[in-house]
PDB file of C-alpha atoms in Angstrom:
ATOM      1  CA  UNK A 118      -2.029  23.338   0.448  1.00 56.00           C
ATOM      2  CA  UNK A 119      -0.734  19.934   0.874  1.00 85.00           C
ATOM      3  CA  UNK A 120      -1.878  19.461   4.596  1.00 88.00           C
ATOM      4  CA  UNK A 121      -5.730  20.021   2.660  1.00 93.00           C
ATOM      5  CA  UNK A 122      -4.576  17.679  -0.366  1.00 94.00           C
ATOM      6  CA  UNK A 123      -3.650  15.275   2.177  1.00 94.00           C
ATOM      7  CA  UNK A 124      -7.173  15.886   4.193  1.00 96.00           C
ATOM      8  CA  UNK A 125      -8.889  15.488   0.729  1.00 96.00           C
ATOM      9  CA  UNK A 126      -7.251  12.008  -0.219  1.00 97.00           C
ATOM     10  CA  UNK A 127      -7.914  10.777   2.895  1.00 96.00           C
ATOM     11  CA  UNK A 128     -11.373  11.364   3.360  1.00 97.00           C
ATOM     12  CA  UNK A 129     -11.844   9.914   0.159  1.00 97.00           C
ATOM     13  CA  UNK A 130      -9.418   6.881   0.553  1.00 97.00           C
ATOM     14  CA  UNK A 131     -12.178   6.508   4.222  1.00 97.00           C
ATOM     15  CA  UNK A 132     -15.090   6.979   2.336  1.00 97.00           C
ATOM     16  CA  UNK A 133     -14.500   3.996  -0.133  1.00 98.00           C
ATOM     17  CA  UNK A 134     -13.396   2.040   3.382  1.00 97.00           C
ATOM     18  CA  UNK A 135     -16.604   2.298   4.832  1.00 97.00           C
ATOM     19  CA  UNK A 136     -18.626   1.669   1.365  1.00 97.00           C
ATOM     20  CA  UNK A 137     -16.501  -1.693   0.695  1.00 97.00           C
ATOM     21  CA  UNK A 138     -17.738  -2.944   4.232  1.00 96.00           C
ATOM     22  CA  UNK A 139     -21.000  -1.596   4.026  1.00 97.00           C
ATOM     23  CA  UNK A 140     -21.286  -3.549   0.805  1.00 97.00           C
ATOM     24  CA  UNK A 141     -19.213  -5.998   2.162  1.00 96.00           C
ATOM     25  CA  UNK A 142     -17.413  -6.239  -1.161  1.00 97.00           C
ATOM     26  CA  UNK A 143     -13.806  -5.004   0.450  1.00 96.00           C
ATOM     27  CA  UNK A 144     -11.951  -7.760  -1.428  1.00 96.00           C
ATOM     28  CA  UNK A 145     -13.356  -6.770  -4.558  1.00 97.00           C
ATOM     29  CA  UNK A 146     -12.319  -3.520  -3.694  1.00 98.00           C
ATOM     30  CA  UNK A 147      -8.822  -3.510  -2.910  1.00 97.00           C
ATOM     31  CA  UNK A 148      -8.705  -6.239  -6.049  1.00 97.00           C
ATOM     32  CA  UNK A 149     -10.332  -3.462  -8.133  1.00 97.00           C
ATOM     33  CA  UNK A 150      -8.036  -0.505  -7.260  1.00 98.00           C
ATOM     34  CA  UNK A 151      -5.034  -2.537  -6.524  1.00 97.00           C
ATOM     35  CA  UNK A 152      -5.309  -3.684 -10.410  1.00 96.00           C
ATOM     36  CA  UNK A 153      -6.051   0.354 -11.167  1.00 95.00           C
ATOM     37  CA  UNK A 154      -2.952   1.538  -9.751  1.00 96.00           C
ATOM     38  CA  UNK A 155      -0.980  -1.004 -11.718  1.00 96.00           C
ATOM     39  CA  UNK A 156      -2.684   0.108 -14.993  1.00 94.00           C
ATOM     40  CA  UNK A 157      -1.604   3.640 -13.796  1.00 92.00           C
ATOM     41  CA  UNK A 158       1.690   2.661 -12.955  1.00 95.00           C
ATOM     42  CA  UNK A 159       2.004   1.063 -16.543  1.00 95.00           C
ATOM     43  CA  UNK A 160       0.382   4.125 -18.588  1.00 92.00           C
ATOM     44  CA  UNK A 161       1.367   7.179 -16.347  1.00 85.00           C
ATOM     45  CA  UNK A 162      -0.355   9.822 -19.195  1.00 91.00           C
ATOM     46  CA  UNK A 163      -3.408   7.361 -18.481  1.00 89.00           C
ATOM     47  CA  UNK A 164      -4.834  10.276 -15.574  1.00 88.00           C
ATOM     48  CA  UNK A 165      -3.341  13.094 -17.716  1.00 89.00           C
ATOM     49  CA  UNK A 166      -5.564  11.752 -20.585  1.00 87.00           C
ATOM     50  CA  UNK A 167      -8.755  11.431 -18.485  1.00 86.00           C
ATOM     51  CA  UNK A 168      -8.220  14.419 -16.306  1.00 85.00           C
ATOM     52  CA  UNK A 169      -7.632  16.854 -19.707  1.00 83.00           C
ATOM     53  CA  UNK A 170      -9.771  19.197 -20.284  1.00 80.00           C
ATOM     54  CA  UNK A 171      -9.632  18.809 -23.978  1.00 83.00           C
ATOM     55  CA  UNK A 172     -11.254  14.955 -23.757  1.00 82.00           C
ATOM     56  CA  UNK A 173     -15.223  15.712 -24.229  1.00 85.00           C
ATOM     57  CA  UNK A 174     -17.473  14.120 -21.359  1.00 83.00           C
ATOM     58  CA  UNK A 175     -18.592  11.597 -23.935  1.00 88.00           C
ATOM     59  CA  UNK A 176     -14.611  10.047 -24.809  1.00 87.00           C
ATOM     60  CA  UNK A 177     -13.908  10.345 -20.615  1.00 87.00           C
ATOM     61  CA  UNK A 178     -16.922   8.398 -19.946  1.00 87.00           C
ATOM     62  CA  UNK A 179     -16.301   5.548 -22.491  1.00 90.00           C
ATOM     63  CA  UNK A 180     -12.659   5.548 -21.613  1.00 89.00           C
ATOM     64  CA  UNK A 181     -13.911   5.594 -17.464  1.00 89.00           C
ATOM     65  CA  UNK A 182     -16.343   2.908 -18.372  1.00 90.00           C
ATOM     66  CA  UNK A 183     -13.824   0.436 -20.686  1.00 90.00           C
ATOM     67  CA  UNK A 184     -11.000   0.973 -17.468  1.00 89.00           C
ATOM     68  CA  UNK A 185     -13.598   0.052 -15.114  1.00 92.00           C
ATOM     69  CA  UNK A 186     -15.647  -2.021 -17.363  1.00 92.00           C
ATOM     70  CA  UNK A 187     -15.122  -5.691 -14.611  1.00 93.00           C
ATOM     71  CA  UNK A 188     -14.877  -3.457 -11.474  1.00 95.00           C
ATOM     72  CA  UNK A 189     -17.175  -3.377  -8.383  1.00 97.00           C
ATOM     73  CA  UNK A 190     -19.832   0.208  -9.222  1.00 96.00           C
ATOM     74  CA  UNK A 191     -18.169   1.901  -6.280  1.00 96.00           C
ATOM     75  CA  UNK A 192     -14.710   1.685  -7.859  1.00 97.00           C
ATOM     76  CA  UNK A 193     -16.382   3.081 -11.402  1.00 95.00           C
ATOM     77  CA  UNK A 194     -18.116   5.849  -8.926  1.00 95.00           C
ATOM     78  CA  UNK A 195     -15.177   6.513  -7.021  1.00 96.00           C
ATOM     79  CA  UNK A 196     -13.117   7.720 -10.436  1.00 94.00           C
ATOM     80  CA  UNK A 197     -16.685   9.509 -11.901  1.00 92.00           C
ATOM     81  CA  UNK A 198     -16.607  11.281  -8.608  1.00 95.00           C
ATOM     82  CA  UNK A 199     -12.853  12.208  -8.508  1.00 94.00           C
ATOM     83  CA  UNK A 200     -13.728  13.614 -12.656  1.00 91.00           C
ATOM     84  CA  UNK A 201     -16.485  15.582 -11.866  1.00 90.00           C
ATOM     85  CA  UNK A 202     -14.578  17.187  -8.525  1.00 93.00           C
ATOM     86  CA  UNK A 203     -11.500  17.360 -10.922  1.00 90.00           C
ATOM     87  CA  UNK A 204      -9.574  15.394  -8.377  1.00 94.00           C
ATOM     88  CA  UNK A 205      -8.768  12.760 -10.558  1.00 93.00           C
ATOM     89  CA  UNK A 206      -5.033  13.321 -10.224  1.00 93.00           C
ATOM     90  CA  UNK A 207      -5.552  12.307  -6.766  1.00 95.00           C
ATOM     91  CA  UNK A 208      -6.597   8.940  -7.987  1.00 96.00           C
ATOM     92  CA  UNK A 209      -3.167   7.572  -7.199  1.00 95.00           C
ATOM     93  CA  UNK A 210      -2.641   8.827  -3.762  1.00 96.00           C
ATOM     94  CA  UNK A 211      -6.529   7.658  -2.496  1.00 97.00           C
ATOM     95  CA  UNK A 212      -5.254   4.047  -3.575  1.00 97.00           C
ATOM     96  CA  UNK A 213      -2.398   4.547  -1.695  1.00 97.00           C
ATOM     97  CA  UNK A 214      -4.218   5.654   1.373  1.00 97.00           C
ATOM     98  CA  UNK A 215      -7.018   3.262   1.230  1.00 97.00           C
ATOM     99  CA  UNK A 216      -4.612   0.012   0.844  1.00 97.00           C
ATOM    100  CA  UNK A 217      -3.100   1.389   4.182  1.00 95.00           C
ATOM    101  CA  UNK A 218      -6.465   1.760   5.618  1.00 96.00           C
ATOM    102  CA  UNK A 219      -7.838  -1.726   4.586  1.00 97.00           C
ATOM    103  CA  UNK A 220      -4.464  -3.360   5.875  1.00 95.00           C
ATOM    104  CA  UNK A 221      -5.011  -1.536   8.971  1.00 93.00           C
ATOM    105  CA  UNK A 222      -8.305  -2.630   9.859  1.00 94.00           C
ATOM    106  CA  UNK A 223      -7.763  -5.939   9.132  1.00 95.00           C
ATOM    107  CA  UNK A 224      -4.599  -6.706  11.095  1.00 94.00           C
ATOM    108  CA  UNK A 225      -2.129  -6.557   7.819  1.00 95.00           C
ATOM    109  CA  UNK A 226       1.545  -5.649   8.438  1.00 95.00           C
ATOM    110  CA  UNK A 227       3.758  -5.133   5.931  1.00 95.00           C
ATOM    111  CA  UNK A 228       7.214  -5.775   7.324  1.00 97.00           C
ATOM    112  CA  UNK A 229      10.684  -5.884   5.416  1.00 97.00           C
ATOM    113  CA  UNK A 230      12.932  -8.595   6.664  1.00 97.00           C
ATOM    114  CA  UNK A 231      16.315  -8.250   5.738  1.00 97.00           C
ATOM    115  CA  UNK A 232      19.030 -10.776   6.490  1.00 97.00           C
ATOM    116  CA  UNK A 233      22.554 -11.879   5.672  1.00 95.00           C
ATOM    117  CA  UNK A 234      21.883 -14.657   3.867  1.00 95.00           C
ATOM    118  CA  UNK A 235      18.851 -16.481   1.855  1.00 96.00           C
ATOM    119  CA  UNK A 236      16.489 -18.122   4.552  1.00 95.00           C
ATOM    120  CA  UNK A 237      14.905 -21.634   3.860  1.00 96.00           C
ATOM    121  CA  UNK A 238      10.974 -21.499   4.091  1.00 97.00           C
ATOM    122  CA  UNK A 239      10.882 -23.564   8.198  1.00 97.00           C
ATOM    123  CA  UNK A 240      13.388 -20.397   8.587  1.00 96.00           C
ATOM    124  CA  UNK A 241      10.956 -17.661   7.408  1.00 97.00           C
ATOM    125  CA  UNK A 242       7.763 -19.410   8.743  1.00 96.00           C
ATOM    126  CA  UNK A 243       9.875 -18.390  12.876  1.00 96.00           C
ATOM    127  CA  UNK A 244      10.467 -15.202  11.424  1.00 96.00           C
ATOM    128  CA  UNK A 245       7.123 -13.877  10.559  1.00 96.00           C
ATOM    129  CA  UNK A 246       5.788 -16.048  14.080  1.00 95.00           C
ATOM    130  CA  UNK A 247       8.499 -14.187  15.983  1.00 94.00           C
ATOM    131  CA  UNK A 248       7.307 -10.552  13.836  1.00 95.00           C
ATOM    132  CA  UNK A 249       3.684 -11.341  14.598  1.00 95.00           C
ATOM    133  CA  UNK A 250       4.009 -12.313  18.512  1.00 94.00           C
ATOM    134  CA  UNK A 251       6.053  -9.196  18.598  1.00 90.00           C
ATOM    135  CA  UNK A 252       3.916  -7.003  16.672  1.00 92.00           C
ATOM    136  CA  UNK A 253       0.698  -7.832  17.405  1.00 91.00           C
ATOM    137  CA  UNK A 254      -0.220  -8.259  13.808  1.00 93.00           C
ATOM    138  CA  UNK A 255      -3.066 -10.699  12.264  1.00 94.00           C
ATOM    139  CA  UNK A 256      -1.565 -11.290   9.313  1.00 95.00           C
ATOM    140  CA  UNK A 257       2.059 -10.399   7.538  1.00 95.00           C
ATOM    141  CA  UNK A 258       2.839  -9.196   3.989  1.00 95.00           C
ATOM    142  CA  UNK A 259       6.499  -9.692   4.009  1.00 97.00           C
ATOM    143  CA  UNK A 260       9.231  -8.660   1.770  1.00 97.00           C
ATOM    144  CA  UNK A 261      12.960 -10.370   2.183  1.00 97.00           C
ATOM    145  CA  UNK A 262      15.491  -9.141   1.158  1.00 97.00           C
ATOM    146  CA  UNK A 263      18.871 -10.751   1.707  1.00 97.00           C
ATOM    147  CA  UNK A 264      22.082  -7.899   2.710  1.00 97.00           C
ATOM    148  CA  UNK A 265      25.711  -8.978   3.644  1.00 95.00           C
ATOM    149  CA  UNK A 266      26.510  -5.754   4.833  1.00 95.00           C
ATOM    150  CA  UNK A 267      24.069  -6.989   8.417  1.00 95.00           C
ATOM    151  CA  UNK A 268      26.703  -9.274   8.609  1.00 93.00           C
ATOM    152  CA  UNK A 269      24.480 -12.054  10.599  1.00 94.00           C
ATOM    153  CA  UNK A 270      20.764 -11.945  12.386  1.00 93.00           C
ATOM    154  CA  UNK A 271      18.495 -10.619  11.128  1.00 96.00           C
ATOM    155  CA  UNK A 272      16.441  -6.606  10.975  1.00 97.00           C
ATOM    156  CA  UNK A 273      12.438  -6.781  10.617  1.00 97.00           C
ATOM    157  CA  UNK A 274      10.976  -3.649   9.842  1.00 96.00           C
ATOM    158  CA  UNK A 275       6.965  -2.648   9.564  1.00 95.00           C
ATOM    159  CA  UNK A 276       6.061   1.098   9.699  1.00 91.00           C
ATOM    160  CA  UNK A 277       5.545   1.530  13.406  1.00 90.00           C
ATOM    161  CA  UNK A 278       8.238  -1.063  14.594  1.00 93.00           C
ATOM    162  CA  UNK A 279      11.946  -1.936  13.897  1.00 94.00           C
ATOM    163  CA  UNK A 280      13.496  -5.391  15.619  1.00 94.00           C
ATOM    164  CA  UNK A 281      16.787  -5.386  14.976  1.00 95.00           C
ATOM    165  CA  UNK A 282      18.860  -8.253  15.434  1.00 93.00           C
ATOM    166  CA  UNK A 283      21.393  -7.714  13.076  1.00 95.00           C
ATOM    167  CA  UNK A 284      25.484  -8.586  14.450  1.00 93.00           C
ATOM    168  CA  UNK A 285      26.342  -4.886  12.366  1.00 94.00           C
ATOM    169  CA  UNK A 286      24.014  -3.417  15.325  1.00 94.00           C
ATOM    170  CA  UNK A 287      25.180  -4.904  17.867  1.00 93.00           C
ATOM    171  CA  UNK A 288      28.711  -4.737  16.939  1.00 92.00           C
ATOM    172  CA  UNK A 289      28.305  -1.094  16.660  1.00 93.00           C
ATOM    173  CA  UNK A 290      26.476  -0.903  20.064  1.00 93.00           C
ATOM    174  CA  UNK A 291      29.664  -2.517  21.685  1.00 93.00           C
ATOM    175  CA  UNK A 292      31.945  -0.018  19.790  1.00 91.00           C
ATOM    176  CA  UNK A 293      30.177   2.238  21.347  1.00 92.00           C
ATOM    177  CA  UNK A 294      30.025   1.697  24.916  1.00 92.00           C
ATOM    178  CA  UNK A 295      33.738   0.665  24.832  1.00 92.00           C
ATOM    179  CA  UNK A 296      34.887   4.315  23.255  1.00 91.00           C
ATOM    180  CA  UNK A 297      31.432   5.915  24.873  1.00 74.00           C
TER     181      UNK A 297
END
């Protein structure tokens, strides 16, 4: 079952893809959904609400209509679609799914650096160079986050690529070749 959930979300999270650049509205879009998911995040009984049964068509369309009331009309169709399919507790996961498509297509990395110590701005500017000469990326959407325990360097990680630089690493790579 969750191999077909999974299947569902993303051909929904694709479908909304395509529509934004049809429409060529795709930063509306991820604007749209990317403020939804915080209002979910915020009110988690928000779906339960919507999704219940016991909530007449009339209440879930005002309530659809004054959550969606500034967003783009696919964004209001997407959740009318996801109601009348009862997928609407899906809602959360399609967000998910279509942020990582829209990133995707657009060259958009997000990528953890972690180092021992706080980095001036010069410092992180050569970081995210270094990540995207490396990478390949377009564009970065770092997070830093500073941890002694590296002990000096630095570790950049995106989903599909770790560059680790950090002296714990290589300290325990010497470890290990002297005992290996």
């Amino acid at each position: 079952m969750a191999k077909k959930t999974r299947q569902i979300v993303n051909q929904y999270a694709q479908a909304i893809l395509e529509l934004a650049a049809e429409q060529h509205n795709s930063d509306e879009v991820v604007a749209d959904l990317t403020a939804l998911k915080q209002v979910i995040a915020e009110q988690p009984m928000l779906l339960v609400t919507l999704a219940s049964r016991e909530l007449d068509a009339k209440n879930q369309d005002q309530l659809v209509n004054t959550l969606t009331k500034t967003a783009v009309p696919s964004v209001q169709n997407l959740l009318k679609v996801l109601i009348a399919n009862g997928r609407l507790m899906l809602l959360d996961q399609i967000i998910d799914d279509f942020l990582d498509l829209y990133k995707q297509s657009q060259g958009i990395v997000d990528v953890d650096i972690i180092t021992a110590l706080e980095v001036e701005q010069d410092q992180k500017v050569k970081l995210e160079t270094a990540f995207i000469r490396h990478s390949g990326a377009k564009q970065l959407n770092p997070t830093y986050r500073v941890d002694p325990a590296i002990i000096g360097g630095v570790i950049m990680q995106s989903k599909s690529l770790l560059v680790d630089g950090s002296l714990r690493t290589k300290i325990t790579q010497m470890k290990a070749q002297l005992l290996g």
